[in-house]
Short mmCIF file of C-alpha atoms and ligand atoms in Angstrom, two decimals:
data_model
loop_
_atom_site.label_atom_id
_atom_site.label_comp_id
_atom_site.label_asym_id
_atom_site.label_seq_id
_atom_site.Cartn_x
_atom_site.Cartn_y
_atom_site.Cartn_z
CA UNK A 254 -20.90 -9.68 1.28
CA UNK A 255 -18.61 -7.79 -1.08
CA UNK A 256 -15.90 -5.31 -0.20
CA UNK A 257 -15.57 -2.02 -2.08
CA UNK A 258 -12.50 0.06 -1.25
CA UNK A 259 -12.22 3.61 -2.57
CA UNK A 260 -8.83 5.35 -2.57
CA UNK A 261 -7.91 8.99 -2.00
CA UNK A 262 -8.77 10.36 -5.44
CA UNK A 263 -12.02 8.37 -5.45
CA UNK A 264 -13.24 10.25 -2.36
CA UNK A 265 -11.25 13.45 -2.90
CA UNK A 266 -14.05 15.55 -4.41
CA UNK A 267 -17.70 15.93 -3.41
CA UNK A 268 -18.87 14.79 -6.86
CA UNK A 269 -16.80 11.62 -6.47
CA UNK A 270 -18.47 10.85 -3.14
CA UNK A 271 -21.83 11.23 -4.89
CA UNK A 272 -20.70 8.80 -7.55
CA UNK A 273 -19.49 6.31 -4.92
CA UNK A 274 -22.92 6.41 -3.31
CA UNK A 275 -24.35 5.23 -6.65
CA UNK A 276 -21.75 2.51 -7.07
CA UNK A 277 -22.32 1.01 -3.61
CA UNK A 278 -26.09 0.87 -4.10
CA UNK A 279 -25.94 -0.60 -7.59
CA UNK A 280 -26.84 -4.14 -6.48
CA UNK A 281 -28.51 -5.86 -3.55
CA UNK A 282 -25.52 -7.73 -2.15
CA UNK A 283 -24.46 -6.49 1.32
CA UNK A 284 -21.37 -4.33 1.01
CA UNK A 285 -18.54 -3.19 3.26
CA UNK A 286 -17.26 0.15 1.98
CA UNK A 287 -13.66 0.90 2.96
CA UNK A 288 -12.58 4.51 2.50
CA UNK A 289 -9.18 6.22 2.37
CA UNK A 290 -8.62 9.78 3.45
CA UNK A 291 -9.39 12.51 0.86
CA UNK A 292 -6.46 12.75 -1.55
CA UNK A 293 -3.61 14.85 -0.20
CA UNK A 294 -4.79 14.58 3.42
CA UNK A 295 -2.40 11.90 4.67
CA UNK A 296 0.52 13.71 3.00
CA UNK A 297 -0.59 16.91 4.77
CA UNK A 298 -0.84 15.08 8.12
CA UNK A 299 2.65 13.62 7.62
CA UNK A 300 3.91 17.13 6.94
CA UNK A 301 2.18 18.50 10.07
CA UNK A 302 3.85 15.77 12.13
CA UNK A 303 7.25 16.55 10.58
CA UNK A 304 6.85 20.21 11.41
CA UNK A 305 5.88 19.39 14.99
CA UNK A 306 8.87 17.06 15.28
CA UNK A 307 11.07 19.94 14.10
CA UNK A 308 9.45 22.23 16.73
CA UNK A 309 8.05 24.34 13.90
CA UNK A 310 4.70 25.04 15.60
CA UNK A 311 3.91 27.97 13.37
CA UNK A 312 4.51 25.88 10.24
CA UNK A 313 2.30 23.11 11.63
CA UNK A 314 -0.54 25.50 12.43
CA UNK A 315 -0.32 27.09 9.00
CA UNK A 316 -0.67 23.64 7.40
CA UNK A 317 -3.59 22.75 9.70
CA UNK A 318 -5.38 25.98 8.73
CA UNK A 319 -4.98 25.26 5.01
CA UNK A 320 -6.30 21.73 5.47
CA UNK A 321 -9.26 22.94 7.51
CA UNK A 322 -10.21 25.45 4.81
CA UNK A 323 -10.14 22.64 2.24
CA UNK A 324 -12.51 20.54 4.37
CA UNK A 325 -14.81 23.51 5.00
CA UNK A 326 -15.20 24.02 1.25
CA UNK A 327 -15.67 20.30 0.81
CA UNK A 328 -18.61 19.96 3.22
CA UNK A 329 -20.35 23.02 1.83
CA UNK A 330 -20.33 21.45 -1.60
CA UNK A 331 -21.18 17.95 -0.32
CA UNK A 332 -24.09 18.72 1.99
CA UNK A 333 -27.11 20.94 1.54
CA UNK A 334 -29.33 19.99 4.48
CA UNK A 335 -28.69 22.45 7.33
CA UNK A 336 -28.77 19.89 10.17
CA UNK A 337 -26.32 17.60 8.37
CA UNK A 338 -24.06 20.50 7.47
CA UNK A 339 -24.05 21.49 11.14
CA UNK A 340 -23.11 17.91 12.05
CA UNK A 341 -20.30 17.94 9.47
CA UNK A 342 -19.07 21.17 11.01
CA UNK A 343 -18.99 19.48 14.39
CA UNK A 344 -17.00 16.59 12.92
CA UNK A 345 -14.44 18.99 11.47
CA UNK A 346 -14.28 21.01 14.70
CA UNK A 347 -13.60 17.85 16.70
CA UNK A 348 -10.76 16.66 14.44
CA UNK A 349 -9.15 20.02 13.78
CA UNK A 350 -9.35 20.88 17.48
CA UNK A 351 -7.44 17.65 18.12
CA UNK A 352 -4.82 18.67 15.54
CA UNK A 353 -4.46 22.10 17.17
CA UNK A 354 -4.05 20.52 20.62
CA UNK A 355 -1.16 18.39 19.33
CA UNK A 356 0.86 21.60 19.05
CA UNK A 357 0.65 22.08 22.80
CA UNK A 358 1.89 18.63 23.82
CA UNK A 359 5.12 16.84 23.02
CA UNK A 360 5.13 14.65 19.94
CA UNK A 361 5.51 10.92 20.60
CA UNK A 362 5.32 7.99 18.22
CA UNK A 363 1.81 7.24 19.50
CA UNK A 364 0.65 10.83 18.99
CA UNK A 365 2.12 10.82 15.49
CA UNK A 366 -0.04 7.78 14.63
CA UNK A 367 -3.08 9.53 16.10
CA UNK A 368 -2.41 12.51 13.83
CA UNK A 369 -2.11 10.24 10.77
CA UNK A 370 -5.46 8.60 11.62
CA UNK A 371 -7.47 11.83 11.30
CA UNK A 372 -7.85 11.62 7.49
CA UNK A 373 -9.73 8.32 7.35
CA UNK A 374 -11.79 9.24 10.43
CA UNK A 375 -12.98 12.43 8.72
CA UNK A 376 -13.60 10.99 5.23
CA UNK A 377 -15.82 8.18 6.57
CA UNK A 378 -17.79 10.46 8.89
CA UNK A 379 -18.42 12.94 6.08
CA UNK A 380 -19.40 10.18 3.66
CA UNK A 381 -21.77 8.76 6.27
CA UNK A 382 -23.47 12.19 6.58
CA UNK A 383 -23.77 12.33 2.81
CA UNK A 384 -25.42 8.88 2.79
CA UNK A 385 -27.80 10.14 5.44
CA UNK A 386 -28.68 13.14 3.29
CA UNK A 387 -29.28 10.75 0.39
CA UNK A 388 -31.47 8.53 2.62
CA UNK A 389 -29.19 5.53 2.10
CA UNK A 390 -29.49 3.28 5.12
CA UNK A 391 -26.07 2.20 6.44
CA UNK A 392 -23.90 1.70 9.52
CA UNK A 393 -20.56 3.41 10.13
CA UNK A 394 -18.24 0.88 11.78
CA UNK A 395 -15.13 2.24 13.53
CA UNK A 396 -12.15 0.25 12.22
CA UNK A 397 -10.44 0.87 15.57
CA UNK A 398 -13.01 -1.51 17.12
CA UNK A 399 -11.87 -4.51 15.09
CA UNK A 400 -8.71 -3.90 13.01
CA UNK A 401 -5.92 -5.25 15.26
CA UNK A 402 -2.18 -5.76 15.03
CA UNK A 403 -0.35 -8.49 16.95
CA UNK A 404 2.88 -8.22 18.99
CA UNK A 405 4.93 -8.36 15.77
CA UNK A 406 2.98 -5.41 14.36
CA UNK A 407 1.31 -7.68 11.81
CA UNK A 408 -2.47 -7.81 11.27
CA UNK A 409 -4.02 -10.43 13.55
CA UNK A 410 -6.55 -11.97 11.17
CA UNK A 411 -8.07 -14.35 13.74
CA UNK A 412 -8.71 -11.51 16.17
CA UNK A 413 -9.96 -9.20 13.40
CA UNK A 414 -12.45 -11.85 12.32
CA UNK A 415 -13.68 -12.43 15.84
CA UNK A 416 -14.09 -8.73 16.60
CA UNK A 417 -15.62 -7.83 13.24
CA UNK A 418 -18.20 -10.62 13.46
CA UNK A 419 -19.14 -9.27 16.88
CA UNK A 420 -19.51 -5.74 15.48
CA UNK A 421 -21.57 -6.93 12.50
CA UNK A 422 -23.88 -8.92 14.77
CA UNK A 423 -24.96 -5.60 16.30
CA UNK A 424 -26.38 -4.51 12.94
CA UNK A 425 -28.44 -7.47 11.69
CA UNK A 426 -30.70 -5.36 9.46
CA UNK A 427 -28.10 -3.31 7.63
CA UNK A 428 -26.92 -3.95 4.10
CA UNK A 429 -24.33 -1.19 3.74
CA UNK A 430 -21.39 -0.74 6.10
CA UNK A 431 -18.78 1.98 5.93
CA UNK A 432 -15.40 1.81 7.63
CA UNK A 433 -11.94 3.38 7.62
CA UNK A 434 -9.05 1.94 5.66
CA UNK A 435 -5.46 2.20 6.90
CA UNK A 436 -6.07 2.69 10.64
CA UNK A 437 -5.93 0.00 13.31
CA UNK A 438 -4.92 -0.65 16.91
CA UNK A 439 -1.61 -2.23 17.88
CA UNK A 440 -1.08 -4.87 20.55
CA UNK A 441 -0.78 -2.10 23.16
CA UNK A 442 -4.22 -0.82 22.19
CA UNK A 443 -2.83 2.39 20.70
CA UNK A 444 -3.99 3.84 17.40
CA UNK A 445 -1.69 2.61 14.64
CA UNK A 446 -1.79 2.14 10.87
CA UNK A 447 -1.06 -0.35 8.11
CA UNK A 448 1.60 1.91 6.52
CA UNK A 449 1.13 4.21 3.54
CA UNK A 450 -1.36 2.92 1.01
CA UNK A 451 -2.71 0.59 3.72
CA UNK A 452 -6.40 0.94 2.89
CA UNK A 453 -5.97 -1.78 0.26
CA UNK A 454 -4.66 -4.03 3.04
CA UNK A 455 -7.69 -3.19 5.22
CA UNK A 456 -10.00 -4.18 2.35
CA UNK A 457 -8.26 -7.50 1.79
CA UNK A 458 -8.15 -8.29 5.52
CA UNK A 459 -11.87 -7.57 5.87
CA UNK A 460 -12.56 -9.63 2.75
CA UNK A 461 -10.76 -12.59 4.34
CA UNK A 462 -12.40 -12.02 7.74
CA UNK A 463 -15.98 -12.02 6.38
CA UNK A 464 -15.20 -14.48 3.54
CA UNK A 465 -16.39 -11.91 1.00
CA UNK A 466 -17.44 -12.85 -2.52
CA UNK A 467 -15.09 -10.25 -4.01
CA UNK A 468 -12.71 -7.51 -2.89
CA UNK A 469 -13.03 -4.51 -5.20
CA UNK A 470 -10.28 -1.88 -5.13
CA UNK A 471 -11.64 1.27 -6.79
CA UNK A 472 -8.98 3.76 -7.82
CA UNK A 473 -8.08 6.35 -10.47
CA UNK A 474 -6.89 3.97 -13.20
CA UNK A 475 -8.51 1.06 -15.07
CA UNK A 476 -6.57 -1.75 -13.39
CA UNK A 477 -2.98 -2.97 -13.10
CA UNK A 478 -1.00 -1.76 -16.10
CA UNK A 479 1.95 -3.55 -17.70
CA UNK A 480 4.33 -0.75 -16.64
CA UNK A 481 4.36 2.28 -14.34
CA UNK A 482 2.09 4.86 -16.01
CA UNK A 483 3.78 7.66 -14.05
CA UNK A 484 7.07 6.88 -15.76
CA UNK A 485 6.20 5.36 -19.15
CA UNK A 486 3.90 6.97 -21.73
CA UNK A 487 2.21 3.99 -23.28
CA UNK A 488 0.94 1.34 -20.88
CA UNK A 489 -1.98 -1.07 -21.07
CA UNK A 490 -4.27 -2.63 -18.45
CA UNK A 491 -3.84 -6.32 -17.69
CA UNK A 492 -7.01 -8.40 -17.79
CA UNK A 493 -6.07 -11.13 -15.31
CA UNK A 494 -3.30 -11.84 -12.81
CA UNK A 495 -2.74 -14.70 -10.41
CA UNK A 496 -2.48 -13.89 -6.71
CA UNK A 497 1.25 -14.68 -6.88
CA UNK A 498 1.84 -12.38 -9.83
CA UNK A 499 -0.12 -9.53 -8.23
CA UNK A 500 1.70 -10.01 -4.92
CA UNK A 501 5.07 -9.77 -6.67
CA UNK A 502 4.04 -6.63 -8.57
CA UNK A 503 2.69 -4.98 -5.43
CA UNK A 504 5.74 -5.89 -3.39
CA UNK A 505 8.12 -4.76 -6.10
CA UNK A 506 6.63 -1.33 -6.48
CA UNK A 507 3.37 -1.25 -8.49
CA UNK A 508 1.85 1.55 -6.43
CA UNK A 509 -1.72 0.67 -7.33
CA UNK A 510 -1.61 -2.01 -4.59
CA UNK A 511 -0.23 -1.90 -1.05
CA UNK A 512 2.90 -4.12 -0.95
CA UNK A 513 1.45 -6.91 1.20
CA UNK A 514 -2.27 -6.62 0.59
CA UNK A 515 -2.74 -9.76 -1.49
CA UNK A 516 -2.16 -12.53 1.06
CA UNK A 517 -5.43 -12.25 3.04
CA UNK A 518 -7.57 -12.50 -0.12
CA UNK A 519 -5.32 -15.23 -1.48
CA UNK A 520 -5.60 -17.23 1.74
CA UNK A 521 -9.39 -17.34 1.38
CA UNK A 522 -9.31 -17.51 -2.43
CA UNK A 523 -11.32 -14.30 -2.81
CA UNK A 524 -10.95 -12.57 -6.19
CA UNK A 525 -9.58 -9.02 -6.04
CA UNK A 526 -10.76 -6.61 -8.74
CA UNK A 527 -8.98 -3.38 -9.60
CA UNK A 528 -11.53 -0.91 -10.96
CA UNK A 529 -11.65 2.71 -12.06
CA UNK A 530 -14.05 5.02 -10.18
CA UNK A 531 -13.87 7.49 -13.06
CA UNK A 532 -14.68 4.78 -15.63
CA UNK A 533 -16.78 2.21 -13.76
CA UNK A 534 -17.68 0.26 -16.91
CA UNK A 535 -14.04 -0.52 -17.81
CA UNK A 536 -13.25 -4.21 -17.17
CA UNK A 537 -10.24 -3.48 -14.93
CA UNK A 538 -8.00 -6.28 -13.67
CA UNK A 539 -9.11 -9.43 -11.90
CA UNK A 540 -6.68 -11.09 -9.52
CA UNK A 541 -7.47 -14.71 -8.79
CA UNK A 542 -5.99 -18.16 -8.36
CA UNK A 543 -5.47 -18.73 -12.07
CA UNK A 544 -3.01 -16.65 -14.02
CA UNK A 545 -5.04 -16.70 -17.25
CA UNK A 546 -2.24 -16.53 -19.76
CA UNK A 547 1.40 -17.64 -19.83
CA UNK A 548 4.27 -15.22 -20.31
CA UNK A 549 5.47 -11.79 -19.29
CA UNK A 550 2.70 -9.57 -17.92
CA UNK A 551 4.18 -6.50 -16.27
CA UNK A 552 7.21 -4.73 -14.90
CA UNK A 553 7.42 -2.76 -11.66
CA UNK A 554 10.16 -0.84 -9.90
CA UNK A 555 10.96 -0.31 -6.24
CA UNK A 556 13.26 2.56 -5.24
CA UNK A 557 15.44 3.28 -2.20
CA UNK A 558 17.14 -0.09 -2.25
CA UNK A 559 20.58 -0.72 -0.78
CA UNK A 560 22.92 -3.42 -2.06
CA UNK A 561 25.12 -5.03 0.60
CA UNK A 562 28.05 -6.93 -0.89
CA UNK A 563 29.67 -9.40 1.46
CA UNK A 564 32.95 -10.99 0.50
CA UNK A 565 34.98 -13.66 2.21
CA UNK A 566 37.74 -15.47 0.34
CA UNK A 567 38.24 -17.98 3.11
CA UNK A 568 34.86 -18.84 4.47
CA UNK A 569 32.00 -18.35 2.06
CA UNK A 570 31.46 -21.96 1.14
CA UNK A 571 32.10 -23.21 4.64
CA UNK A 572 28.75 -24.45 5.82
CA UNK A 573 27.10 -22.22 8.35
CA UNK A 574 28.57 -19.05 6.87
CA UNK A 575 25.39 -18.00 5.05
CA UNK A 576 23.45 -18.70 8.23
CA UNK A 577 25.72 -16.33 10.13
CA UNK A 578 25.09 -13.63 7.54
CA UNK A 579 21.32 -14.09 7.60
CA UNK A 580 21.29 -14.08 11.38
CA UNK A 581 22.71 -10.57 11.36
CA UNK A 582 19.85 -9.34 9.15
CA UNK A 583 17.33 -11.25 11.26
CA UNK A 584 18.68 -9.75 14.48
CA UNK A 585 18.01 -6.27 13.11
CA UNK A 586 14.58 -7.17 11.65
CA UNK A 587 15.79 -6.22 8.17
CA UNK A 588 14.31 -8.33 5.41
CA UNK A 589 16.28 -9.23 2.33
CA UNK A 590 14.67 -8.76 -1.10
CA UNK A 591 17.23 -10.07 -3.59
CA UNK A 592 20.18 -12.37 -3.10
CA UNK A 593 22.94 -13.61 -5.39
CA UNK A 594 25.98 -15.68 -4.54
CA UNK A 595 29.30 -16.64 -6.09
CA UNK A 596 32.22 -18.70 -4.91
CA UNK A 597 33.59 -15.96 -2.68
CA UNK A 598 30.87 -13.40 -2.31
CA UNK A 599 27.21 -12.96 -1.53
CA UNK A 600 25.21 -9.84 -2.35
CA UNK A 601 21.84 -8.99 -0.89
CA UNK A 602 19.47 -6.09 -1.28
CA UNK A 603 17.48 -4.46 1.51
CA UNK A 604 14.90 -1.66 1.55
CA UNK A 605 15.34 -0.51 5.13
CA UNK A 606 18.44 1.35 6.31
CA UNK A 607 17.30 1.80 9.91
CA UNK A 608 19.97 -0.59 11.25
CA UNK A 609 22.40 -0.47 8.35
CA UNK A 610 25.34 0.69 10.47
CA UNK A 611 24.90 -2.06 13.05
CA UNK A 612 24.52 -4.63 10.26
CA UNK A 613 27.74 -3.49 8.58
CA UNK A 614 29.63 -3.51 11.89
CA UNK A 615 28.56 -7.06 12.70
CA UNK A 616 29.15 -8.39 9.19
CA UNK A 617 32.59 -6.81 9.18
CA UNK A 618 33.58 -9.24 11.93
CA UNK A 619 33.26 -12.16 9.49
CA UNK A 620 33.77 -10.68 6.02
CA UNK A 621 34.55 -7.54 4.07
CA UNK A 622 31.46 -5.46 3.34
CA UNK A 623 30.66 -2.93 0.63
CA UNK A 624 27.44 -0.93 0.40
CA UNK A 625 25.82 0.63 -2.68
CA UNK A 626 22.93 3.00 -2.04
CA UNK A 627 20.38 4.61 -4.40
CA UNK A 628 19.49 1.38 -6.14
CA UNK A 629 16.20 0.31 -7.75
CA UNK A 630 14.79 -3.19 -8.13
CA UNK A 631 13.17 -3.69 -11.52
CA UNK A 632 10.95 -6.78 -11.48
CA UNK A 633 9.57 -8.43 -14.56
CA UNK A 634 6.54 -10.47 -13.54
CA UNK A 635 4.49 -13.06 -15.39
CA UNK A 636 3.25 -16.60 -15.42
CA UNK A 637 5.92 -19.30 -15.89
CA UNK A 638 8.04 -16.42 -17.04
CA UNK A 639 11.29 -18.29 -16.67
CA UNK A 640 10.06 -20.84 -19.22
CA UNK A 641 8.93 -18.15 -21.68
CA UNK A 642 10.72 -18.23 -25.01
CA UNK A 643 13.76 -15.98 -25.31
CA UNK A 644 12.67 -13.80 -22.40
CA UNK A 645 16.17 -13.28 -21.05
CA UNK A 646 17.51 -12.65 -24.51
CA UNK A 647 14.90 -9.97 -25.22
CA UNK A 648 15.33 -8.43 -21.79
CA UNK A 649 19.09 -8.07 -21.90
CA UNK A 650 19.04 -6.90 -25.50
CA UNK A 651 16.50 -4.23 -24.56
CA UNK A 652 18.54 -2.89 -21.65
CA UNK A 653 21.96 -3.45 -23.15
CA UNK A 654 23.16 0.03 -22.17
CA UNK A 655 22.02 -0.13 -18.52
CA UNK A 656 24.58 -1.05 -15.84
CA UNK A 657 23.24 -3.85 -13.65
CA UNK A 658 24.20 -4.29 -9.99
CA UNK A 659 22.52 -7.66 -9.40
CA UNK A 660 20.34 -10.19 -11.26
CA UNK A 661 17.92 -12.66 -9.71
CA UNK A 662 16.41 -15.38 -11.89
CA UNK A 663 14.88 -18.72 -11.02
CA UNK A 664 13.90 -17.87 -7.44
CA UNK A 665 10.28 -17.74 -8.46
CA UNK A 666 8.62 -18.91 -11.69
CA UNK A 667 6.86 -15.55 -11.81
CA UNK A 668 9.73 -13.11 -11.49
CA UNK A 669 13.01 -11.91 -12.92
CA UNK A 670 14.54 -9.09 -10.90
CA UNK A 671 17.35 -6.71 -11.69
CA UNK A 672 19.01 -4.26 -9.36
CA UNK A 673 20.13 -1.09 -11.11
CA UNK A 674 21.35 2.33 -10.00
CA UNK A 675 18.20 4.45 -9.54
CA UNK A 676 19.35 7.10 -12.01
CA UNK A 677 18.73 4.54 -14.80
CA UNK A 678 15.21 3.58 -13.72
CA UNK A 679 13.15 5.71 -16.11
CA UNK A 680 15.21 4.70 -19.12
CA UNK A 681 15.15 1.03 -18.10
CA UNK A 682 11.35 0.95 -17.74
CA UNK A 683 10.99 2.66 -21.11
CA UNK A 684 13.40 0.27 -22.82
CA UNK A 685 11.64 -2.75 -21.32
CA UNK A 686 8.30 -1.36 -22.52
CA UNK A 687 9.63 -1.46 -26.06
CA UNK A 688 11.75 -4.59 -25.90
CA UNK A 689 9.43 -6.91 -23.92
CA UNK A 690 5.97 -5.43 -24.46
CA UNK A 691 6.38 -3.95 -27.95
CA UNK A 692 4.74 -0.71 -26.76
P1 ADP B 744 -5.52 5.14 -4.40
O1 ADP B 744 -5.42 6.51 -3.83
O2 ADP B 744 -6.82 4.88 -5.08
O3 ADP B 744 -5.13 4.07 -3.44
P2 ADP B 744 -2.91 5.00 -5.60
O4 ADP B 744 -2.36 6.33 -5.96
O5 ADP B 744 -2.42 4.37 -4.34
O6 ADP B 744 -4.49 5.11 -5.61
O7 ADP B 744 -2.67 3.95 -6.79
C1 ADP B 744 -3.09 4.27 -8.11
C2 ADP B 744 -1.92 4.82 -8.88
O8 ADP B 744 -0.90 3.83 -8.99
C3 ADP B 744 -2.22 5.15 -10.32
O9 ADP B 744 -2.73 6.45 -10.44
C4 ADP B 744 -0.86 4.99 -11.00
O10 ADP B 744 -0.24 6.21 -11.23
C5 ADP B 744 -0.02 4.22 -10.00
N1 ADP B 744 0.60 3.02 -10.59
C6 ADP B 744 1.92 2.69 -10.47
N2 ADP B 744 2.18 1.54 -11.10
C7 ADP B 744 1.01 1.12 -11.66
C8 ADP B 744 0.65 0.02 -12.47
N3 ADP B 744 1.53 -0.91 -12.83
N4 ADP B 744 -0.63 -0.07 -12.88
C9 ADP B 744 -1.54 0.85 -12.54
N5 ADP B 744 -1.26 1.93 -11.77
C10 ADP B 744 0.00 2.07 -11.33
N1 LIG B 745 -4.57 7.48 3.45
C1 LIG B 745 -3.49 6.54 3.55
C2 LIG B 745 -2.35 6.97 2.64
O1 LIG B 745 -2.46 7.97 1.95
C3 LIG B 745 -3.91 5.13 3.25
C4 LIG B 745 -4.42 4.88 1.85
O2 LIG B 745 -4.81 5.83 1.15
O3 LIG B 745 -4.45 3.72 1.44
O4 LIG B 745 -1.34 6.34 2.65
MG1 MG B 746 -3.28 3.38 -2.74
#
């Protein structure tokens, strides 16, 4: 079986859904189609939730009405057969009625997650009706029946595999399956999600669970580019990446992939292909065990980073001191991205400020603490990059004028990371494009 995941823009217009139907029937291999919500929907649902949280019921209902109109237009373009159009109408009524009811009850975390789940539920149901109209035999599998999180809010791959195999066994004669990306159930059985962009993660988890031949991520660009195309004018697609390289790029901000979506495919050694729905013949990027070539491949940037600088003239090198520092971050479930040390100080970077005040208070008991907000991690990723000729020289020459908060080199053979004030991000990515990629 192969997995084909289509993102928001790939399902966002009726003509795109028609094109997807062609792509998924192009060969005989059984396929699991994972769909995102139509583009813009999850953002709209987040906004509806925000308005409800702010007791702005009128604002929420206005947003719901606009979204409903969009979906009404969508189904009228997508479906021509009267019975199927009537069924699509019922689907929309059910989901928009749910959204309207949320305005009458108090918003909880669980209800918020239910609201966010509506996009993927609608896109898959509408696509399934379109497949029916096109006489394409398939089964729609509710992701909520098998996509499970454990007590730590992490995907439970063993349970997912067990449940999904059970679900698939109910459809022995089907070749095409359609399911929702992003949504899942948590350990309490409530509707939850895999965080923004999580449909990629769903695809990779399913790929690992069914031991797929390939996990294809279909999006609006022809693969992983060497730099962020939203920020830099001239970027090029990368032919091949190792799992480790792709994981670093995703984690450090390459938006084309969900930050943690590589590990399931990597665990089962399943190649991941990044392909362009708008240009299906383009080779895209293949992510596999082997890196292909040696050297620098790409740069990515992750915003909203906080640098925490911890200084202790007396105790830093006393053994056990670093442990005490890390224990504070562990206690508040705050993971550290970058770390640098000197004789008297240690600096770390974090991307989550939920418990920043508590962390500072506790650290202040053992050291002096300084915090710098609005930072960006710029990660240069490649194969054996640290051994690449003159890479540091070229890098620092290229970004000579940029102030650097932290540098991390040697932690991984695939990565050199810099922490810079976010206001310098655009310029830094552009300078690196010239200096390291000659673009
Ligand atoms: P989808 O809705 O299909 O999941 P996303 O918007 O999540 O698509 O990801 C695709 C987008 O990622 C591209 O349109 C591009 O702007 C952005 N992007 C950021 N960095 C990169 C990169 N290094 N290579 C390719 N695309 C990137
Ligand atoms: N629809 C969700 C989002 O916009 C998940 C995804 O598209 O991957 O974040
Ligand atoms: Mg995405």
